[in-house]
Amino acid sequence: MIKIDNISKWYGQFRVLTDCSTQITKGEVVVVCGPSGSGKSTLIKCVNGLEPFQQGDIIVNNISIGDPKTNLPQLRAHVGMVFQHFELFPHMTITQNLTIGQVKVLGRSNNEAHQRALQLLDRVGLNSQADKFPGQLSGGQQQRVAIARALAMDPICMLFDEPTSALDPEMINEVLDVMVGLANEGMTMMVVSHEMGFARKVADRVIFMDNGSIVEDAGTEEFFGTPRSERAQLFLSKILSH
Amino acid sequence: MNYHWNWGIFLQQVQSGDETYLDWLISGLGWTVSVALAAWVIALVLGSLIGTLRTVPNRWLVLLATTHVELFRNVPLLVQLLLWFFVVPEFLPRDLSLWVKQDMPAKEFVTAVICLGLFTSARVAEQVRAGIQSLSRGQKMAGLAIGFTLPQTYRYVILPMAFRIIIPPLTSEFMNIIKNSSVAFAIGVLELTFQARQMQEDSEQGIETYLAVTLLYFIVAFAANRGMALIERRTRVPGYIGGAK
């Protein structure tokens, strides 16, 4: 589904990604973790071409992201993305946030898009908020709307860029619950996150990044059991110690 | 002060003709509002386009837009007006040049509108750019991530918020364009300031004249200000900073 092949990226002279390679097969859930500044967010934004890269290629659903001839908007329409700071469209109601992409990109009728929006709001438990604006919702609610907005496009896979790190602790679980539900339904997911509980529960693999490189790429059991790299061990001991 | 006050002057007839001085001022006010509104349309449309282009990921378009802004921002308005009126027609192709100088209808009005519109478009462009750049980069990414093209992202995501954010400075700009239209008297547009000078000379009641004109400008600018305030209230986003809860 997603094949990352020897990606390198520079900001001017500064190298942010170094020869990153991995694969995510259909239905797989992969959690990417690592210290801040390690390049996790940059890597996940390369997957749908939001960040350009200078070397290597990424293949999503048999389409090359690096190929300048690729119709990126068309591809992105089917790759859901959830951001750290939600990024809902503040001037639109919750329902409009969920319908605009369906109508303007997928060409669905207003009616059809509306039905789908309500169905997804129901799924994330926010039916009653349909006519409110993003600014009137809590962070956890906004992030659930953001997930629903991505799902409204019927994505073939979902990218999550630190979906819970801007949330108050008490709101983290409501978002993780939705994500666990998705994972259990077989959605292909790449999740940049420090939620190790979530990783343990639903991830098939865990990738550990440091300094722009993939240091560790292992099955979940294996990763939490005996990570091979010293750096990953140190990282885990720090975030799991309390 | 040895001055003969005569507030009744406005209802008196002018020296040669059967109009009153008030008729002159009202006609002048009409031209002032016409110049300002027509120029505002140009300023808003062109300014939005240029301001947007200054933020796109194409350095040639950015350069083009920046050039426009600097060109119209760095020369005094009055000088620009005189350039448009006396200099630009000389550099047009021969036939066009003749037509502009001899046959173009409402030559003074059209020149003033183009000049004021372009001058103000540079200022509007900077405000639009500031509005766009005040939004988080994540908003643009979110638009692109659901499959919008870059123009769609601007149309549906970035510009609606950018314009809401810049309504207060745009209000000032709208009021400025009304007041700046007074320079049009220099090329003979029969707007309010022109009529005021004519009335002063004709009636020799300069103080009443200019006080009345001051009041008229104030009323028009204030009305524009209230109109924009209404738009600001109507477009307020619930829950957003500064918006109603």
Tab-separated table of C-alpha atoms in Angstrom:
chain	number	residue	atom	x	y	z
A	1	MET	CA	0.000	0.000	0.000
A	2	ILE	CA	2.733	2.462	1.055
A	3	LYS	CA	6.321	1.852	0.052
A	4	ILE	CA	8.926	4.342	1.266
A	5	ASP	CA	12.097	3.787	-0.695
A	6	ASN	CA	15.341	5.429	0.395
A	7	ILE	CA	13.916	8.869	1.106
A	8	SER	CA	16.267	11.752	1.867
A	9	LYS	CA	15.293	15.346	2.416
A	10	TRP	CA	17.229	18.542	3.021
A	11	TYR	CA	16.221	22.005	4.165
A	12	GLY	CA	18.996	23.904	2.406
A	13	GLN	CA	22.180	22.372	3.801
A	14	PHE	CA	20.428	20.716	6.707
A	15	ARG	CA	19.569	17.061	6.196
A	16	VAL	CA	16.275	16.190	7.897
A	17	LEU	CA	15.737	12.691	6.497
A	18	THR	CA	18.438	10.167	5.690
A	19	ASP	CA	17.746	7.127	3.520
A	20	CYS	CA	14.444	6.160	5.113
A	21	SER	CA	12.897	2.950	3.822
A	22	THR	CA	9.915	0.941	5.000
A	23	GLN	CA	6.683	-0.581	3.769
A	24	ILE	CA	3.146	-0.634	5.034
A	25	THR	CA	0.957	-3.354	3.601
A	26	LYS	CA	-2.802	-3.206	3.285
A	27	GLY	CA	-4.547	-3.411	6.644
A	28	GLU	CA	-1.375	-2.864	8.603
A	29	VAL	CA	-1.108	-0.375	11.475
A	30	VAL	CA	2.342	1.110	11.918
A	31	VAL	CA	3.268	3.493	14.718
A	32	VAL	CA	6.222	5.822	14.186
A	33	CYS	CA	7.862	7.150	17.343
A	34	GLY	CA	11.047	8.906	18.301
A	35	PRO	CA	12.321	12.045	20.003
A	36	SER	CA	11.188	15.438	18.760
A	37	GLY	CA	13.157	16.670	15.789
A	38	SER	CA	13.802	13.115	14.631
A	39	GLY	CA	11.910	13.635	11.365
A	40	LYS	CA	8.743	11.608	12.060
A	41	SER	CA	6.321	14.375	11.105
A	42	THR	CA	8.376	15.292	8.065
A	43	LEU	CA	8.416	11.665	6.910
A	44	ILE	CA	4.646	11.232	7.230
A	45	LYS	CA	4.060	14.493	5.332
A	46	CYS	CA	6.240	13.168	2.532
A	47	VAL	CA	3.894	10.195	2.140
A	48	ASN	CA	1.127	12.333	0.603
A	49	GLY	CA	3.502	14.846	-0.928
A	50	LEU	CA	2.802	17.721	1.470
A	51	GLU	CA	6.557	17.927	1.986
A	52	PRO	CA	8.795	17.495	-1.054
A	53	PHE	CA	11.841	15.216	-0.841
A	54	GLN	CA	15.025	15.319	-2.884
A	55	GLN	CA	16.019	11.687	-3.068
A	56	GLY	CA	14.299	8.320	-3.242
A	57	ASP	CA	10.613	7.732	-3.906
A	58	ILE	CA	7.391	6.874	-2.149
A	59	ILE	CA	4.832	4.641	-3.822
A	60	VAL	CA	1.262	4.884	-2.547
A	61	ASN	CA	-1.261	2.503	-4.054
A	62	ASN	CA	1.114	1.940	-7.013
A	63	ILE	CA	1.429	5.682	-7.682
A	64	SER	CA	4.783	7.438	-7.371
A	65	ILE	CA	4.722	10.541	-5.156
A	66	GLY	CA	8.074	11.752	-6.458
A	67	ASP	CA	7.020	11.644	-10.104
A	68	PRO	CA	6.273	15.238	-11.182
A	69	LYS	CA	3.566	13.902	-13.514
A	70	THR	CA	1.557	12.447	-10.638
A	71	ASN	CA	-1.748	14.186	-9.987
A	72	LEU	CA	-1.149	14.794	-6.287
A	73	PRO	CA	-4.580	16.287	-5.478
A	74	GLN	CA	-6.255	13.205	-6.898
A	75	LEU	CA	-4.020	10.932	-4.858
A	76	ARG	CA	-4.390	12.948	-1.639
A	77	ALA	CA	-8.168	12.793	-1.923
A	78	HIS	CA	-7.866	9.092	-1.088
A	79	VAL	CA	-5.188	9.346	1.569
A	80	GLY	CA	-6.722	10.598	4.799
A	81	MET	CA	-4.612	12.835	6.998
A	82	VAL	CA	-5.093	13.961	10.587
A	83	PHE	CA	-2.941	16.757	11.976
A	84	GLN	CA	-1.576	17.562	15.407
A	85	HIS	CA	-3.508	20.822	15.591
A	86	PHE	CA	-6.698	19.453	13.949
A	87	GLU	CA	-6.728	22.094	11.208
A	88	LEU	CA	-10.472	22.115	10.789
A	89	PHE	CA	-11.719	24.960	8.608
A	90	PRO	CA	-12.790	27.510	11.255
A	91	HIS	CA	-15.303	29.411	9.108
A	92	MET	CA	-17.335	26.308	8.259
A	93	THR	CA	-19.742	24.367	10.439
A	94	ILE	CA	-18.768	20.849	11.453
A	95	THR	CA	-21.019	19.430	8.744
A	96	GLN	CA	-19.560	21.744	6.089
A	97	ASN	CA	-16.083	20.644	7.147
A	98	LEU	CA	-17.135	17.091	6.346
A	99	THR	CA	-18.984	17.799	3.116
A	100	ILE	CA	-16.817	20.313	1.256
A	101	GLY	CA	-14.195	17.803	0.142
A	102	GLN	CA	-16.820	15.286	-0.882
A	103	VAL	CA	-18.651	17.837	-2.996
A	104	LYS	CA	-15.741	19.804	-4.481
A	105	VAL	CA	-13.234	16.970	-4.908
A	106	LEU	CA	-15.225	13.754	-5.223
A	107	GLY	CA	-18.150	15.401	-7.003
A	108	ARG	CA	-20.810	13.963	-4.708
A	109	SER	CA	-24.193	15.665	-4.492
A	110	ASN	CA	-24.872	17.890	-1.484
A	111	ASN	CA	-27.445	15.450	-0.285
A	112	GLU	CA	-25.213	12.424	-0.538
A	113	ALA	CA	-22.313	14.266	1.128
A	114	HIS	CA	-24.608	15.386	3.935
A	115	GLN	CA	-25.809	11.839	4.585
A	116	ARG	CA	-22.254	10.556	4.706
A	117	ALA	CA	-21.231	13.410	7.039
A	118	LEU	CA	-23.999	12.689	9.509
A	119	GLN	CA	-23.208	8.987	9.417
A	120	LEU	CA	-19.560	9.693	10.276
A	121	LEU	CA	-20.426	12.236	12.966
A	122	ASP	CA	-22.593	9.553	14.496
A	123	ARG	CA	-19.674	7.174	14.382
A	124	VAL	CA	-17.364	9.575	16.272
A	125	GLY	CA	-20.176	10.452	18.675
A	126	LEU	CA	-20.642	14.085	17.650
A	127	ASN	CA	-24.096	14.137	16.079
A	128	SER	CA	-25.242	16.890	18.382
A	129	GLN	CA	-22.405	19.197	17.262
A	130	ALA	CA	-23.218	19.053	13.533
A	131	ASP	CA	-24.182	22.715	13.210
A	132	LYS	CA	-21.542	24.195	15.501
A	133	PHE	CA	-18.261	25.739	14.431
A	134	PRO	CA	-14.855	24.191	15.215
A	135	GLY	CA	-14.009	26.972	17.668
A	136	GLN	CA	-16.971	25.961	19.799
A	137	LEU	CA	-15.711	22.400	20.308
A	138	SER	CA	-13.134	20.969	22.706
A	139	GLY	CA	-9.801	19.775	21.360
A	140	GLY	CA	-10.795	16.129	21.593
A	141	GLN	CA	-14.047	16.808	19.776
A	142	GLN	CA	-12.243	18.772	17.072
A	143	GLN	CA	-9.798	15.951	16.509
A	144	ARG	CA	-12.645	13.445	16.199
A	145	VAL	CA	-14.246	15.738	13.623
A	146	ALA	CA	-10.904	15.879	11.805
A	147	ILE	CA	-10.829	12.085	11.661
A	148	ALA	CA	-14.399	12.045	10.380
A	149	ARG	CA	-13.468	14.656	7.752
A	150	ALA	CA	-10.697	12.397	6.477
A	151	LEU	CA	-12.975	9.333	6.532
A	152	ALA	CA	-15.638	11.191	4.549
A	153	MET	CA	-13.352	10.944	1.525
A	154	ASP	CA	-13.390	7.122	1.799
A	155	PRO	CA	-9.602	6.907	2.094
A	156	ILE	CA	-7.599	3.827	1.201
A	157	CYS	CA	-5.247	4.563	4.096
A	158	MET	CA	-4.942	7.067	6.945
A	159	LEU	CA	-1.982	9.136	8.084
A	160	PHE	CA	-1.979	10.495	11.637
A	161	ASP	CA	0.578	13.141	12.575
A	162	GLU	CA	0.751	13.238	16.383
A	163	PRO	CA	-3.042	13.227	16.681
A	164	THR	CA	-3.109	13.401	20.474
A	165	SER	CA	-0.096	15.497	21.411
A	166	ALA	CA	-1.976	18.816	21.407
A	167	LEU	CA	-4.766	17.450	23.587
A	168	ASP	CA	-5.479	17.692	27.291
A	169	PRO	CA	-4.823	14.297	28.908
A	170	GLU	CA	-8.500	13.679	29.590
A	171	MET	CA	-9.356	14.032	25.914
A	172	ILE	CA	-6.712	11.711	24.562
A	173	ASN	CA	-8.715	8.545	25.065
A	174	GLU	CA	-11.790	9.680	23.164
A	175	VAL	CA	-9.568	10.185	20.127
A	176	LEU	CA	-7.600	6.975	20.623
A	177	ASP	CA	-10.867	5.021	20.936
A	178	VAL	CA	-11.876	6.171	17.464
A	179	MET	CA	-8.459	5.210	16.117
A	180	VAL	CA	-8.564	1.778	17.750
A	181	GLY	CA	-11.966	1.251	16.162
A	182	LEU	CA	-10.523	2.093	12.760
A	183	ALA	CA	-7.565	-0.199	13.237
A	184	ASN	CA	-9.844	-3.060	14.233
A	185	GLU	CA	-11.841	-2.572	11.056
A	186	GLY	CA	-8.710	-3.166	9.027
A	187	MET	CA	-7.864	0.401	8.001
A	188	THR	CA	-4.282	0.810	6.812
A	189	MET	CA	-2.760	3.341	9.197
A	190	MET	CA	0.532	5.138	9.655
A	191	VAL	CA	0.538	6.881	13.020
A	192	VAL	CA	3.192	9.242	14.325
A	193	SER	CA	2.605	9.086	18.057
A	194	HIS	CA	4.075	8.730	21.492
A	195	GLU	CA	1.056	6.807	22.713
A	196	MET	CA	2.826	3.574	23.513
A	197	GLY	CA	-0.326	2.073	25.005
A	198	PHE	CA	-2.052	2.558	21.665
A	199	ALA	CA	0.943	1.110	19.840
A	200	ARG	CA	0.960	-1.977	22.037
A	201	LYS	CA	-2.742	-2.494	21.599
A	202	VAL	CA	-3.201	-2.126	17.850
A	203	ALA	CA	0.097	-1.634	16.039
A	204	ASP	CA	1.460	-4.421	13.889
A	205	ARG	CA	4.845	-2.748	13.740
A	206	VAL	CA	6.666	0.080	15.452
A	207	ILE	CA	9.209	2.286	13.708
A	208	PHE	CA	11.660	4.226	15.818
A	209	MET	CA	13.319	7.274	14.281
A	210	ASP	CA	16.234	9.349	15.467
A	211	ASN	CA	18.119	12.119	13.701
A	212	GLY	CA	16.222	11.693	10.451
A	213	SER	CA	16.900	7.984	10.164
A	214	ILE	CA	14.799	4.894	10.775
A	215	VAL	CA	16.762	3.248	13.561
A	216	GLU	CA	14.402	0.446	14.370
A	217	ASP	CA	11.584	-1.161	12.395
A	218	ALA	CA	10.187	-4.158	14.226
A	219	GLY	CA	7.045	-6.075	15.100
A	220	THR	CA	5.255	-4.637	18.112
A	221	GLU	CA	6.030	-7.556	20.442
A	222	GLU	CA	9.626	-7.515	19.440
A	223	PHE	CA	9.941	-3.736	19.775
A	224	PHE	CA	8.564	-3.583	23.292
A	225	GLY	CA	10.333	-6.793	24.266
A	226	THR	CA	13.879	-6.205	23.230
A	227	PRO	CA	14.510	-3.231	20.971
A	228	ARG	CA	17.835	-3.787	19.281
A	229	SER	CA	19.146	-0.249	19.241
A	230	GLU	CA	20.465	1.388	22.348
A	231	ARG	CA	18.819	4.664	21.330
A	232	ALA	CA	15.373	3.042	21.183
A	233	GLN	CA	15.927	1.383	24.560
A	234	LEU	CA	16.836	4.715	26.082
A	235	PHE	CA	13.805	6.385	24.489
A	236	LEU	CA	11.457	3.686	25.752
A	237	SER	CA	12.895	3.740	29.248
A	238	LYS	CA	12.297	7.470	29.375
A	239	ILE	CA	8.711	7.518	28.206
A	240	LEU	CA	7.583	4.295	29.875
A	241	SER	CA	9.137	4.940	33.273
A	242	HIS	CA	6.115	6.742	34.664
B	1	MET	CA	-11.838	88.008	13.226
B	2	ASN	CA	-13.369	90.376	10.779
B	3	TYR	CA	-15.433	87.945	8.756
B	4	HIS	CA	-18.927	88.244	7.459
B	5	TRP	CA	-20.602	84.937	8.321
B	6	ASN	CA	-23.370	83.794	6.001
B	7	TRP	CA	-24.631	80.277	6.582
B	8	GLY	CA	-27.494	80.937	4.195
B	9	ILE	CA	-24.999	81.018	1.326
B	10	PHE	CA	-25.664	77.373	0.401
B	11	LEU	CA	-29.195	78.100	-0.693
B	12	GLN	CA	-28.232	81.153	-2.741
B	13	GLN	CA	-27.845	81.007	-6.488
B	14	VAL	CA	-24.408	80.944	-8.001
B	15	GLN	CA	-23.124	84.037	-9.873
B	16	SER	CA	-23.899	82.798	-13.355
B	17	GLY	CA	-26.654	80.205	-13.523
B	18	ASP	CA	-29.754	79.121	-11.705
B	19	GLU	CA	-28.184	76.423	-9.523
B	20	THR	CA	-27.553	76.947	-5.812
B	21	TYR	CA	-24.180	76.409	-4.159
B	22	LEU	CA	-25.691	73.383	-2.435
B	23	ASP	CA	-26.383	71.906	-5.869
B	24	TRP	CA	-22.699	72.288	-6.679
B	25	LEU	CA	-21.626	70.531	-3.505
B	26	ILE	CA	-24.120	67.701	-3.938
B	27	SER	CA	-23.024	67.179	-7.506
B	28	GLY	CA	-19.426	67.184	-6.284
B	29	LEU	CA	-20.290	64.658	-3.619
B	30	GLY	CA	-21.819	62.433	-6.289
B	31	TRP	CA	-18.570	62.458	-8.290
B	32	THR	CA	-16.513	61.857	-5.157
B	33	VAL	CA	-18.565	58.794	-4.282
B	34	SER	CA	-18.463	57.580	-7.911
B	35	VAL	CA	-14.684	57.926	-8.190
B	36	ALA	CA	-14.173	56.249	-4.813
B	37	LEU	CA	-16.509	53.308	-5.447
B	38	ALA	CA	-15.233	52.612	-8.963
B	39	ALA	CA	-11.620	52.820	-7.766
B	40	TRP	CA	-12.469	50.587	-4.799
B	41	VAL	CA	-13.701	47.845	-7.117
B	42	ILE	CA	-10.381	47.926	-8.992
B	43	ALA	CA	-8.397	48.099	-5.749
B	44	LEU	CA	-10.226	45.171	-4.175
B	45	VAL	CA	-10.151	42.858	-7.186
B	46	LEU	CA	-6.592	43.623	-8.248
B	47	GLY	CA	-5.310	43.908	-4.676
B	48	SER	CA	-6.732	40.492	-3.780
B	49	LEU	CA	-5.137	38.932	-6.839
B	50	ILE	CA	-1.749	40.581	-6.322
B	51	GLY	CA	-1.734	39.908	-2.575
B	52	THR	CA	-2.532	36.241	-3.215
B	53	LEU	CA	0.171	35.937	-5.858
B	54	ARG	CA	2.719	37.226	-3.359
B	55	THR	CA	2.151	34.041	-1.325
B	56	VAL	CA	2.209	31.346	-4.025
B	57	PRO	CA	5.104	28.897	-4.492
B	58	ASN	CA	6.266	30.361	-7.817
B	59	ARG	CA	8.987	32.958	-7.635
B	60	TRP	CA	8.159	34.597	-10.977
B	61	LEU	CA	4.590	35.275	-9.914
B	62	VAL	CA	5.831	36.518	-6.552
B	63	LEU	CA	8.295	38.826	-8.294
B	64	LEU	CA	5.595	40.137	-10.612
B	65	ALA	CA	3.257	40.855	-7.697
B	66	THR	CA	6.009	42.427	-5.598
B	67	THR	CA	6.934	44.702	-8.490
B	68	HIS	CA	3.330	45.867	-8.772
B	69	VAL	CA	3.181	46.662	-5.060
B	70	GLU	CA	6.470	48.550	-4.965
B	71	LEU	CA	5.684	50.473	-8.142
B	72	PHE	CA	2.412	51.870	-6.849
B	73	ARG	CA	3.440	52.224	-3.231
B	74	ASN	CA	6.601	54.233	-3.629
B	75	VAL	CA	5.354	57.188	-5.668
B	76	PRO	CA	3.098	59.907	-4.166
B	77	LEU	CA	-0.539	59.658	-5.184
B	78	LEU	CA	-0.713	63.175	-6.624
B	79	VAL	CA	2.378	62.563	-8.753
B	80	GLN	CA	0.900	59.283	-9.979
B	81	LEU	CA	-2.277	61.101	-10.970
B	82	LEU	CA	-0.365	63.696	-12.973
B	83	LEU	CA	1.706	60.941	-14.598
B	84	TRP	CA	-1.426	59.080	-15.679
B	85	PHE	CA	-2.982	62.273	-17.009
B	86	PHE	CA	-0.110	64.006	-18.734
B	87	VAL	CA	2.618	61.419	-19.323
B	88	VAL	CA	1.097	57.986	-19.925
B	89	PRO	CA	-1.033	59.062	-22.944
B	90	GLU	CA	2.157	60.255	-24.700
B	91	PHE	CA	3.627	56.759	-24.586
B	92	LEU	CA	0.608	54.960	-26.029
B	93	PRO	CA	0.541	53.854	-29.686
B	94	ARG	CA	-0.209	56.860	-31.899
B	95	ASP	CA	-3.893	56.219	-32.640
B	96	LEU	CA	-4.701	55.243	-29.097
B	97	SER	CA	-2.797	58.254	-27.806
B	98	LEU	CA	-4.829	60.606	-29.986
B	99	TRP	CA	-8.065	58.967	-28.968
B	100	VAL	CA	-7.228	59.213	-25.260
B	101	LYS	CA	-6.255	62.867	-25.566
B	102	GLN	CA	-9.166	63.964	-27.748
B	103	ASP	CA	-12.111	61.582	-27.735
B	104	MET	CA	-12.042	59.430	-24.625
B	105	PRO	CA	-15.320	60.019	-22.782
B	106	ALA	CA	-15.055	61.213	-19.181
B	107	LYS	CA	-11.281	61.313	-19.536
B	108	GLU	CA	-10.634	62.936	-16.168
B	109	PHE	CA	-12.965	60.580	-14.331
B	110	VAL	CA	-11.522	57.441	-15.940
B	111	THR	CA	-7.954	58.566	-15.275
B	112	ALA	CA	-8.705	59.319	-11.631
B	113	VAL	CA	-10.418	55.951	-11.141
B	114	ILE	CA	-7.568	53.973	-12.712
B	115	CYS	CA	-4.929	55.911	-10.794
B	116	LEU	CA	-6.638	55.692	-7.428
B	117	GLY	CA	-7.610	52.053	-8.015
B	118	LEU	CA	-4.033	50.985	-8.804
B	119	PHE	CA	-2.541	53.054	-5.992
B	120	THR	CA	-4.919	51.498	-3.480
B	121	SER	CA	-4.556	48.003	-4.955
B	122	ALA	CA	-0.932	47.945	-3.792
B	123	ARG	CA	-2.049	48.707	-0.245
B	124	VAL	CA	-4.904	46.180	-0.356
B	125	ALA	CA	-2.457	43.589	-1.728
B	126	GLU	CA	-0.202	44.004	1.296
B	127	GLN	CA	-3.125	43.541	3.636
B	128	VAL	CA	-4.320	40.442	1.794
B	129	ARG	CA	-0.809	39.020	1.963
B	130	ALA	CA	-0.617	39.762	5.692
B	131	GLY	CA	-3.987	38.059	6.197
B	132	ILE	CA	-2.906	34.955	4.299
B	133	GLN	CA	0.402	34.746	6.121
B	134	SER	CA	-1.270	35.112	9.503
B	135	LEU	CA	-2.937	31.716	9.004
B	136	SER	CA	-1.114	28.599	10.132
B	137	ARG	CA	0.714	26.570	7.521
B	138	GLY	CA	-1.399	23.645	8.675
B	139	GLN	CA	-4.529	25.208	7.175
B	140	LYS	CA	-3.011	25.101	3.710
B	141	MET	CA	-1.812	21.546	4.309
B	142	ALA	CA	-5.258	20.496	5.508
B	143	GLY	CA	-6.797	21.895	2.340
B	144	LEU	CA	-4.285	20.133	0.122
B	145	ALA	CA	-4.581	16.922	2.160
B	146	ILE	CA	-8.270	16.465	1.393
B	147	GLY	CA	-7.472	16.701	-2.288
B	148	PHE	CA	-8.000	20.363	-3.085
B	149	THR	CA	-5.755	21.843	-5.752
B	150	LEU	CA	-3.787	24.913	-4.667
B	151	PRO	CA	-6.362	27.335	-6.207
B	152	GLN	CA	-9.182	25.434	-4.481
B	153	THR	CA	-7.275	25.589	-1.197
B	154	TYR	CA	-7.051	29.373	-1.538
B	155	ARG	CA	-10.674	29.652	-2.614
B	156	TYR	CA	-12.270	27.518	0.101
B	157	VAL	CA	-9.799	27.509	2.984
B	158	ILE	CA	-7.275	30.345	3.004
B	159	LEU	CA	-8.957	33.415	1.507
B	160	PRO	CA	-12.264	33.190	3.426
B	161	MET	CA	-10.342	33.396	6.703
B	162	ALA	CA	-7.715	35.861	5.443
B	163	PHE	CA	-10.401	38.336	4.354
B	164	ARG	CA	-12.220	38.058	7.676
B	165	ILE	CA	-8.979	38.815	9.497
B	166	ILE	CA	-8.176	41.911	7.430
B	167	ILE	CA	-11.588	43.581	7.547
B	168	PRO	CA	-10.381	46.239	10.062
B	169	PRO	CA	-7.427	47.465	7.938
B	170	LEU	CA	-9.557	47.139	4.790
B	171	THR	CA	-12.056	49.458	6.431
B	172	SER	CA	-9.339	52.079	6.829
B	173	GLU	CA	-8.371	51.572	3.210
B	174	PHE	CA	-11.950	52.043	2.047
B	175	MET	CA	-12.159	55.287	4.016
B	176	ASN	CA	-8.783	56.332	2.613
B	177	ILE	CA	-9.928	55.861	-0.956
B	178	ILE	CA	-12.892	58.182	-0.339
B	179	LYS	CA	-10.657	60.857	1.138
B	180	ASN	CA	-7.863	60.326	-1.399
B	181	SER	CA	-10.322	60.857	-4.243
B	182	SER	CA	-10.003	64.561	-3.433
B	183	VAL	CA	-6.725	64.686	-5.410
B	184	ALA	CA	-8.810	64.194	-8.564
B	185	PHE	CA	-9.578	67.918	-8.508
B	186	ALA	CA	-6.012	68.439	-9.754
B	187	ILE	CA	-6.909	67.057	-13.179
B	188	GLY	CA	-10.331	68.669	-13.257
B	189	VAL	CA	-12.741	66.014	-12.023
B	190	LEU	CA	-15.751	67.947	-10.747
B	191	GLU	CA	-15.694	66.210	-7.369
B	192	LEU	CA	-16.315	67.660	-3.948
B	193	THR	CA	-12.989	69.415	-3.436
B	194	PHE	CA	-13.151	70.923	-6.937
B	195	GLN	CA	-16.658	72.216	-6.272
B	196	ALA	CA	-15.573	73.594	-2.920
B	197	ARG	CA	-12.798	75.635	-4.523
B	198	GLN	CA	-15.207	76.850	-7.175
B	199	MET	CA	-17.768	77.836	-4.536
B	200	GLN	CA	-15.139	79.606	-2.450
B	201	GLU	CA	-14.110	81.740	-5.415
B	202	ASP	CA	-17.648	82.330	-6.591
B	203	SER	CA	-19.225	83.139	-3.209
B	204	GLU	CA	-16.239	84.457	-1.255
B	205	GLN	CA	-17.549	82.497	1.734
B	206	GLY	CA	-14.545	80.172	2.077
B	207	ILE	CA	-14.973	79.256	5.736
B	208	GLU	CA	-18.561	78.046	5.422
B	209	THR	CA	-17.621	76.231	2.237
B	210	TYR	CA	-14.756	74.248	3.637
B	211	LEU	CA	-16.522	73.519	6.921
B	212	ALA	CA	-19.451	72.104	4.963
B	213	VAL	CA	-17.147	70.059	2.757
B	214	THR	CA	-15.338	68.722	5.811
B	215	LEU	CA	-18.661	67.601	7.229
B	216	LEU	CA	-19.665	65.951	3.950
B	217	TYR	CA	-16.397	63.986	3.716
B	218	PHE	CA	-16.780	62.989	7.340
B	219	ILE	CA	-20.307	61.727	6.804
B	220	VAL	CA	-19.382	59.650	3.752
B	221	ALA	CA	-16.277	58.163	5.352
B	222	PHE	CA	-18.185	57.437	8.536
B	223	ALA	CA	-20.957	55.722	6.581
B	224	ALA	CA	-18.331	53.561	4.869
B	225	ASN	CA	-16.867	52.718	8.243
B	226	ARG	CA	-20.289	51.683	9.630
B	227	GLY	CA	-20.972	49.612	6.518
B	228	MET	CA	-17.726	47.716	6.943
B	229	ALA	CA	-18.441	47.228	10.656
B	230	LEU	CA	-21.718	45.598	9.666
B	231	ILE	CA	-19.900	43.246	7.290
B	232	GLU	CA	-17.413	42.478	10.045
B	233	ARG	CA	-20.217	41.495	12.405
B	234	ARG	CA	-22.024	39.438	9.781
B	235	THR	CA	-18.966	37.409	8.810
B	236	ARG	CA	-17.741	36.795	12.336
B	237	VAL	CA	-16.864	33.147	12.959
B	238	PRO	CA	-18.430	31.679	16.118
B	239	GLY	CA	-15.801	30.439	18.552
B	240	TYR	CA	-12.905	31.993	16.638
B	241	ILE	CA	-10.706	34.631	18.267
B	242	GLY	CA	-12.726	37.834	18.427
B	243	GLY	CA	-15.851	35.995	17.274
B	244	ALA	CA	-19.148	35.649	19.073
B	245	LYS	CA	-19.417	32.621	21.332
